[in-house]
Amino acid sequence: MFIVDSHCHLDGLDYEKNHRDLDDVIAKAAARDVKFMLAIATSLEGYHGLKTLVGDRQNIALAVGIHPLNHETPYDVDEFHRLAAEDRVIALGETGLDYYYQQETKAAQQAGFRDHIQTGIRLNKPIIVHTREARADTLAILKEEQVEKCGGVLHCFTEDRETAAKLLDMGFYISFSGIVTFRNAEALREAARYVPLDRMLIETDSPYLAPVPNRGKENQPAYTRDVADYMAVVKGVDVETLAAATTENFSRLFRVPLSRLTDPA
């Protein structure tokens, strides 16, 4: 079985208390059939550090972007465009809108979001979207910027079935995290039952949001297996089918050949 963690922040893991090093993280994940990861940057400075951390490991791909909560100061647009074009970068993000924590940077968030989509279209690379308390503006900008030309995923989906339908209509993929295992997440599980298996991804968003039975602990890529097991039950399929479908979806969305995923060496 082959599982992909489609969204993790490897630079946020605790390498002093919980892991010896990145290879330890990779080994723990592989022991639970999680054999490929997409490591996400949330700032340009963070991307440089993440690229150094990952090195030349072929079972980890990279995404570069400016998180919506990192727009207190302007980012270097030219540097972002240059980094986005690197071969190692398979996606742009995470980007998007977050009005829950920051209302004062709305204009900068929206401008950056549009820039990420436009860059994705120009480079033929998908975008990774974060949204919180910004559903209407997120959907409007995705539609206005014709996001279907590059494609993308709404990661760590916590919206409702109606929002899922609108995203699917735009050709988007939807990624589910450990939140789907939480006791009070029945509305999210309803949305998960609605999303077709061929448009679904799974992720940890580690080090955040560890799924049951590890809720409250630091999340890590190995726990993608717990999300896969749970989502298989929600979808009424065996975990092998869920794993194969989400791996194929990852390959299709991010333009990564299945051969690279299953034999990264």
CSV table of C-alpha atoms in Angstrom, one decimal:
chain,number,residue,atom,x,y,z
A,1,MET,CA,0.0,0.0,0.0
A,2,PHE,CA,1.2,3.5,-0.8
A,3,ILE,CA,-0.1,6.6,0.9
A,4,VAL,CA,0.8,10.2,0.2
A,5,ASP,CA,0.8,13.0,2.8
A,6,SER,CA,-0.3,15.8,0.5
A,7,HIS,CA,0.3,18.6,3.0
A,8,CYS,CA,2.8,18.8,5.8
A,9,HIS,CA,5.1,21.4,7.4
A,10,LEU,CA,8.2,19.4,8.0
A,11,ASP,CA,10.1,22.4,9.3
A,12,GLY,CA,7.6,22.7,12.1
A,13,LEU,CA,8.2,19.3,13.7
A,14,ASP,CA,10.0,19.0,17.0
A,15,TYR,CA,13.4,17.5,16.2
A,16,GLU,CA,14.6,17.8,19.8
A,17,LYS,CA,11.9,15.9,21.6
A,18,ASN,CA,9.9,13.8,19.1
A,19,HIS,CA,12.2,13.0,16.2
A,20,ARG,CA,16.0,12.4,15.8
A,21,ASP,CA,16.0,14.1,12.4
A,22,LEU,CA,14.0,14.1,9.1
A,23,ASP,CA,15.1,10.6,8.2
A,24,ASP,CA,13.5,9.4,11.5
A,25,VAL,CA,10.2,11.2,10.4
A,26,ILE,CA,10.4,9.5,7.0
A,27,ALA,CA,11.1,6.0,8.6
A,28,LYS,CA,8.1,6.3,10.9
A,29,ALA,CA,5.9,7.3,8.0
A,30,ALA,CA,7.1,4.5,5.8
A,31,ALA,CA,6.5,2.0,8.5
A,32,ARG,CA,2.8,2.9,8.2
A,33,ASP,CA,2.8,3.0,4.4
A,34,VAL,CA,3.1,6.8,4.1
A,35,LYS,CA,5.9,6.9,1.4
A,36,PHE,CA,5.7,10.3,-0.2
A,37,MET,CA,5.1,13.8,1.2
A,38,LEU,CA,4.5,17.3,-0.1
A,39,ALA,CA,6.3,19.8,2.2
A,40,ILE,CA,4.7,23.2,2.3
A,41,ALA,CA,6.3,26.5,2.8
A,42,THR,CA,4.4,29.5,4.3
A,43,SER,CA,6.9,32.2,3.5
A,44,LEU,CA,9.8,32.8,1.2
A,45,GLU,CA,12.3,32.6,4.1
A,46,GLY,CA,10.7,29.4,5.2
A,47,TYR,CA,11.0,27.9,1.8
A,48,HIS,CA,14.8,28.4,1.8
A,49,GLY,CA,15.0,26.7,5.1
A,50,LEU,CA,12.7,23.9,4.0
A,51,LYS,CA,14.6,23.2,0.9
A,52,THR,CA,17.8,22.9,3.0
A,53,LEU,CA,16.1,20.6,5.4
A,54,VAL,CA,14.7,18.3,2.6
A,55,GLY,CA,17.9,18.3,0.6
A,56,ASP,CA,18.0,15.9,-2.3
A,57,ARG,CA,15.5,13.4,-0.9
A,58,GLN,CA,13.3,12.1,-3.8
A,59,ASN,CA,10.3,11.1,-1.7
A,60,ILE,CA,9.6,14.7,-0.7
A,61,ALA,CA,8.4,17.4,-3.1
A,62,LEU,CA,8.1,21.1,-2.3
A,63,ALA,CA,5.6,23.9,-2.5
A,64,VAL,CA,6.4,27.6,-2.1
A,65,GLY,CA,4.0,30.3,-1.1
A,66,ILE,CA,3.0,33.0,1.3
A,67,HIS,CA,0.4,32.0,3.8
A,68,PRO,CA,-2.4,34.5,4.2
A,69,LEU,CA,-1.4,35.2,7.8
A,70,ASN,CA,2.1,36.2,6.6
A,71,HIS,CA,1.1,39.4,4.8
A,72,GLU,CA,1.9,41.9,7.5
A,73,THR,CA,4.8,43.1,5.4
A,74,PRO,CA,5.0,42.8,1.5
A,75,TYR,CA,6.8,39.8,0.1
A,76,ASP,CA,9.3,40.0,-2.7
A,77,VAL,CA,7.1,39.3,-5.7
A,78,ASP,CA,10.1,38.8,-8.1
A,79,GLU,CA,11.7,36.3,-5.7
A,80,PHE,CA,8.5,34.4,-5.4
A,81,HIS,CA,8.1,34.1,-9.1
A,82,ARG,CA,11.7,32.9,-9.4
A,83,LEU,CA,11.3,30.3,-6.7
A,84,ALA,CA,8.0,29.1,-8.0
A,85,ALA,CA,9.6,28.3,-11.3
A,86,GLU,CA,12.1,25.9,-9.7
A,87,ASP,CA,11.8,22.3,-10.9
A,88,ARG,CA,11.6,21.0,-7.4
A,89,VAL,CA,8.5,23.1,-6.7
A,90,ILE,CA,5.4,21.2,-7.8
A,91,ALA,CA,2.8,23.6,-6.4
A,92,LEU,CA,2.3,27.1,-5.2
A,93,GLY,CA,1.1,27.7,-1.7
A,94,GLU,CA,-0.1,27.6,0.7
A,95,THR,CA,-2.0,30.7,-0.3
A,96,GLY,CA,-5.6,31.9,0.2
A,97,LEU,CA,-7.5,34.0,2.7
A,98,ASP,CA,-7.8,34.0,6.5
A,99,TYR,CA,-10.1,36.6,8.0
A,100,TYR,CA,-10.4,34.8,11.3
A,101,TYR,CA,-7.1,36.0,12.6
A,102,GLN,CA,-6.4,39.0,10.4
A,103,GLN,CA,-9.0,41.5,9.1
A,104,GLU,CA,-6.5,44.3,8.7
A,105,THR,CA,-4.5,42.5,5.9
A,106,LYS,CA,-7.5,41.6,3.7
A,107,ALA,CA,-6.3,43.7,0.7
A,108,ALA,CA,-2.8,42.2,0.9
A,109,GLN,CA,-4.1,38.7,1.3
A,110,GLN,CA,-6.4,39.1,-1.7
A,111,ALA,CA,-3.6,40.6,-3.9
A,112,GLY,CA,-1.2,37.8,-2.9
A,113,PHE,CA,-3.9,35.1,-3.6
A,114,ARG,CA,-4.5,36.5,-7.1
A,115,ASP,CA,-0.7,36.6,-7.7
A,116,HIS,CA,-0.3,32.9,-6.7
A,117,ILE,CA,-3.1,31.9,-9.1
A,118,GLN,CA,-1.8,34.0,-11.9
A,119,THR,CA,1.7,32.5,-11.4
A,120,GLY,CA,0.3,29.0,-11.3
A,121,ILE,CA,-1.4,29.5,-14.6
A,122,ARG,CA,1.7,30.9,-16.2
A,123,LEU,CA,3.9,28.0,-14.9
A,124,ASN,CA,1.2,25.3,-15.2
A,125,LYS,CA,1.5,24.5,-11.5
A,126,PRO,CA,-1.5,24.0,-9.2
A,127,ILE,CA,-2.2,26.1,-6.1
A,128,ILE,CA,-2.8,25.0,-2.5
A,129,VAL,CA,-5.5,27.0,-0.8
A,130,HIS,CA,-6.1,27.8,2.8
A,131,THR,CA,-9.4,29.5,3.7
A,132,ARG,CA,-10.9,30.5,7.1
A,133,GLU,CA,-13.9,32.7,7.6
A,134,ALA,CA,-13.5,33.8,4.0
A,135,ARG,CA,-15.6,31.4,2.0
A,136,ALA,CA,-17.3,33.9,-0.3
A,137,ASP,CA,-14.2,35.9,-1.2
A,138,THR,CA,-12.1,32.7,-1.7
A,139,LEU,CA,-14.7,31.2,-4.1
A,140,ALA,CA,-15.1,34.6,-5.9
A,141,ILE,CA,-11.3,35.1,-6.5
A,142,LEU,CA,-10.8,31.5,-7.6
A,143,LYS,CA,-13.6,32.0,-10.2
A,144,GLU,CA,-12.5,35.5,-11.3
A,145,GLU,CA,-8.9,34.4,-11.8
A,146,GLN,CA,-10.0,31.3,-13.8
A,147,VAL,CA,-8.2,28.9,-11.4
A,148,GLU,CA,-9.3,25.9,-13.6
A,149,LYS,CA,-6.4,26.8,-15.9
A,150,CYS,CA,-3.9,25.7,-13.3
A,151,GLY,CA,-6.0,23.6,-10.9
A,152,GLY,CA,-5.6,23.3,-7.2
A,153,VAL,CA,-6.7,21.9,-3.9
A,154,LEU,CA,-8.5,23.3,-0.9
A,155,HIS,CA,-6.3,21.8,1.9
A,156,CYS,CA,-7.5,20.9,5.3
A,157,PHE,CA,-11.1,21.2,4.2
A,158,THR,CA,-13.5,22.3,7.0
A,159,GLU,CA,-16.3,23.8,4.9
A,160,ASP,CA,-19.7,22.4,4.0
A,161,ARG,CA,-21.1,20.3,1.2
A,162,GLU,CA,-22.3,23.4,-0.7
A,163,THR,CA,-18.8,24.8,-0.7
A,164,ALA,CA,-17.4,21.4,-1.8
A,165,ALA,CA,-19.8,21.4,-4.7
A,166,LYS,CA,-18.7,24.8,-5.9
A,167,LEU,CA,-15.0,23.8,-5.7
A,168,LEU,CA,-15.6,20.6,-7.6
A,169,ASP,CA,-17.4,22.6,-10.3
A,170,MET,CA,-14.2,24.6,-10.7
A,171,GLY,CA,-12.2,21.4,-11.1
A,172,PHE,CA,-10.7,21.6,-7.6
A,173,TYR,CA,-9.6,18.7,-5.4
A,174,ILE,CA,-10.4,18.6,-1.8
A,175,SER,CA,-8.1,17.4,1.0
A,176,PHE,CA,-9.1,16.0,4.3
A,177,SER,CA,-7.0,16.1,7.4
A,178,GLY,CA,-7.3,14.7,10.9
A,179,ILE,CA,-10.2,17.0,11.7
A,180,VAL,CA,-12.5,14.5,10.0
A,181,THR,CA,-11.8,12.1,12.9
A,182,PHE,CA,-12.9,14.6,15.6
A,183,ARG,CA,-16.1,13.7,17.4
A,184,ASN,CA,-17.9,17.0,16.6
A,185,ALA,CA,-17.0,16.9,12.9
A,186,GLU,CA,-20.2,15.3,11.5
A,187,ALA,CA,-20.9,18.1,9.1
A,188,LEU,CA,-17.4,17.6,7.7
A,189,ARG,CA,-17.9,13.9,7.4
A,190,GLU,CA,-21.1,14.6,5.4
A,191,ALA,CA,-19.1,16.7,3.0
A,192,ALA,CA,-16.5,13.9,2.8
A,193,ARG,CA,-19.2,11.4,1.9
A,194,TYR,CA,-20.2,13.8,-0.9
A,195,VAL,CA,-16.8,14.4,-2.5
A,196,PRO,CA,-16.1,11.8,-5.2
A,197,LEU,CA,-13.2,9.5,-4.4
A,198,ASP,CA,-11.4,10.6,-7.6
A,199,ARG,CA,-11.2,14.3,-6.4
A,200,MET,CA,-10.0,13.6,-2.8
A,201,LEU,CA,-6.7,13.9,-1.1
A,202,ILE,CA,-5.6,13.2,2.4
A,203,GLU,CA,-3.0,15.1,4.6
A,204,THR,CA,-1.8,15.7,8.1
A,205,ASP,CA,-1.1,19.5,8.0
A,206,SER,CA,1.5,18.4,10.6
A,207,PRO,CA,2.6,19.4,13.1
A,208,TYR,CA,-1.0,20.6,13.6
A,209,LEU,CA,-4.3,18.7,14.0
A,210,ALA,CA,-3.3,15.2,14.9
A,211,PRO,CA,-6.1,12.8,14.2
A,212,VAL,CA,-7.7,10.5,16.7
A,213,PRO,CA,-6.2,8.5,18.5
A,214,ASN,CA,-3.3,10.9,18.7
A,215,ARG,CA,-5.3,14.1,19.1
A,216,GLY,CA,-3.5,16.6,21.3
A,217,LYS,CA,0.0,15.3,20.3
A,218,GLU,CA,2.3,16.7,17.7
A,219,ASN,CA,1.1,15.6,14.3
A,220,GLN,CA,3.5,13.9,11.9
A,221,PRO,CA,3.3,12.4,8.4
A,222,ALA,CA,3.0,8.8,9.8
A,223,TYR,CA,-0.5,9.8,11.0
A,224,THR,CA,-1.7,10.1,7.4
A,225,ARG,CA,-2.4,6.4,7.8
A,226,ASP,CA,-5.0,7.2,10.5
A,227,VAL,CA,-6.7,9.7,8.2
A,228,ALA,CA,-6.7,7.1,5.4
A,229,ASP,CA,-8.2,4.4,7.7
A,230,TYR,CA,-10.9,6.7,8.9
A,231,MET,CA,-11.7,8.1,5.4
A,232,ALA,CA,-12.0,4.6,4.1
A,233,VAL,CA,-14.8,3.9,6.6
A,234,VAL,CA,-16.5,7.2,5.7
A,235,LYS,CA,-16.4,6.4,2.0
A,236,GLY,CA,-17.4,2.8,2.5
A,237,VAL,CA,-14.3,1.3,0.8
A,238,ASP,CA,-11.2,-0.6,2.0
A,239,VAL,CA,-8.2,1.4,2.9
A,240,GLU,CA,-6.2,0.0,0.0
A,241,THR,CA,-8.7,1.4,-2.4
A,242,LEU,CA,-8.7,4.8,-0.6
A,243,ALA,CA,-4.9,4.9,-0.6
A,244,ALA,CA,-4.7,4.0,-4.3
A,245,ALA,CA,-7.3,6.6,-5.3
A,246,THR,CA,-5.7,9.4,-3.3
A,247,THR,CA,-2.2,8.6,-4.6
A,248,GLU,CA,-3.5,8.7,-8.2
A,249,ASN,CA,-5.3,11.9,-7.5
A,250,PHE,CA,-2.1,13.4,-6.1
A,251,SER,CA,-0.2,12.3,-9.2
A,252,ARG,CA,-2.8,13.8,-11.6
A,253,LEU,CA,-3.2,17.2,-9.7
A,254,PHE,CA,0.5,17.9,-9.1
A,255,ARG,CA,1.7,16.5,-12.5
A,256,VAL,CA,3.9,14.0,-10.7
A,257,PRO,CA,4.2,10.6,-12.6
A,258,LEU,CA,3.0,7.7,-10.6
A,259,SER,CA,6.4,6.1,-11.3
A,260,ARG,CA,8.2,8.8,-9.3
A,261,LEU,CA,5.8,8.4,-6.4
A,262,THR,CA,6.1,4.6,-6.2
A,263,ASP,CA,9.8,4.4,-7.1
A,264,PRO,CA,11.2,7.8,-6.0
A,265,ALA,CA,14.8,6.6,-6.1
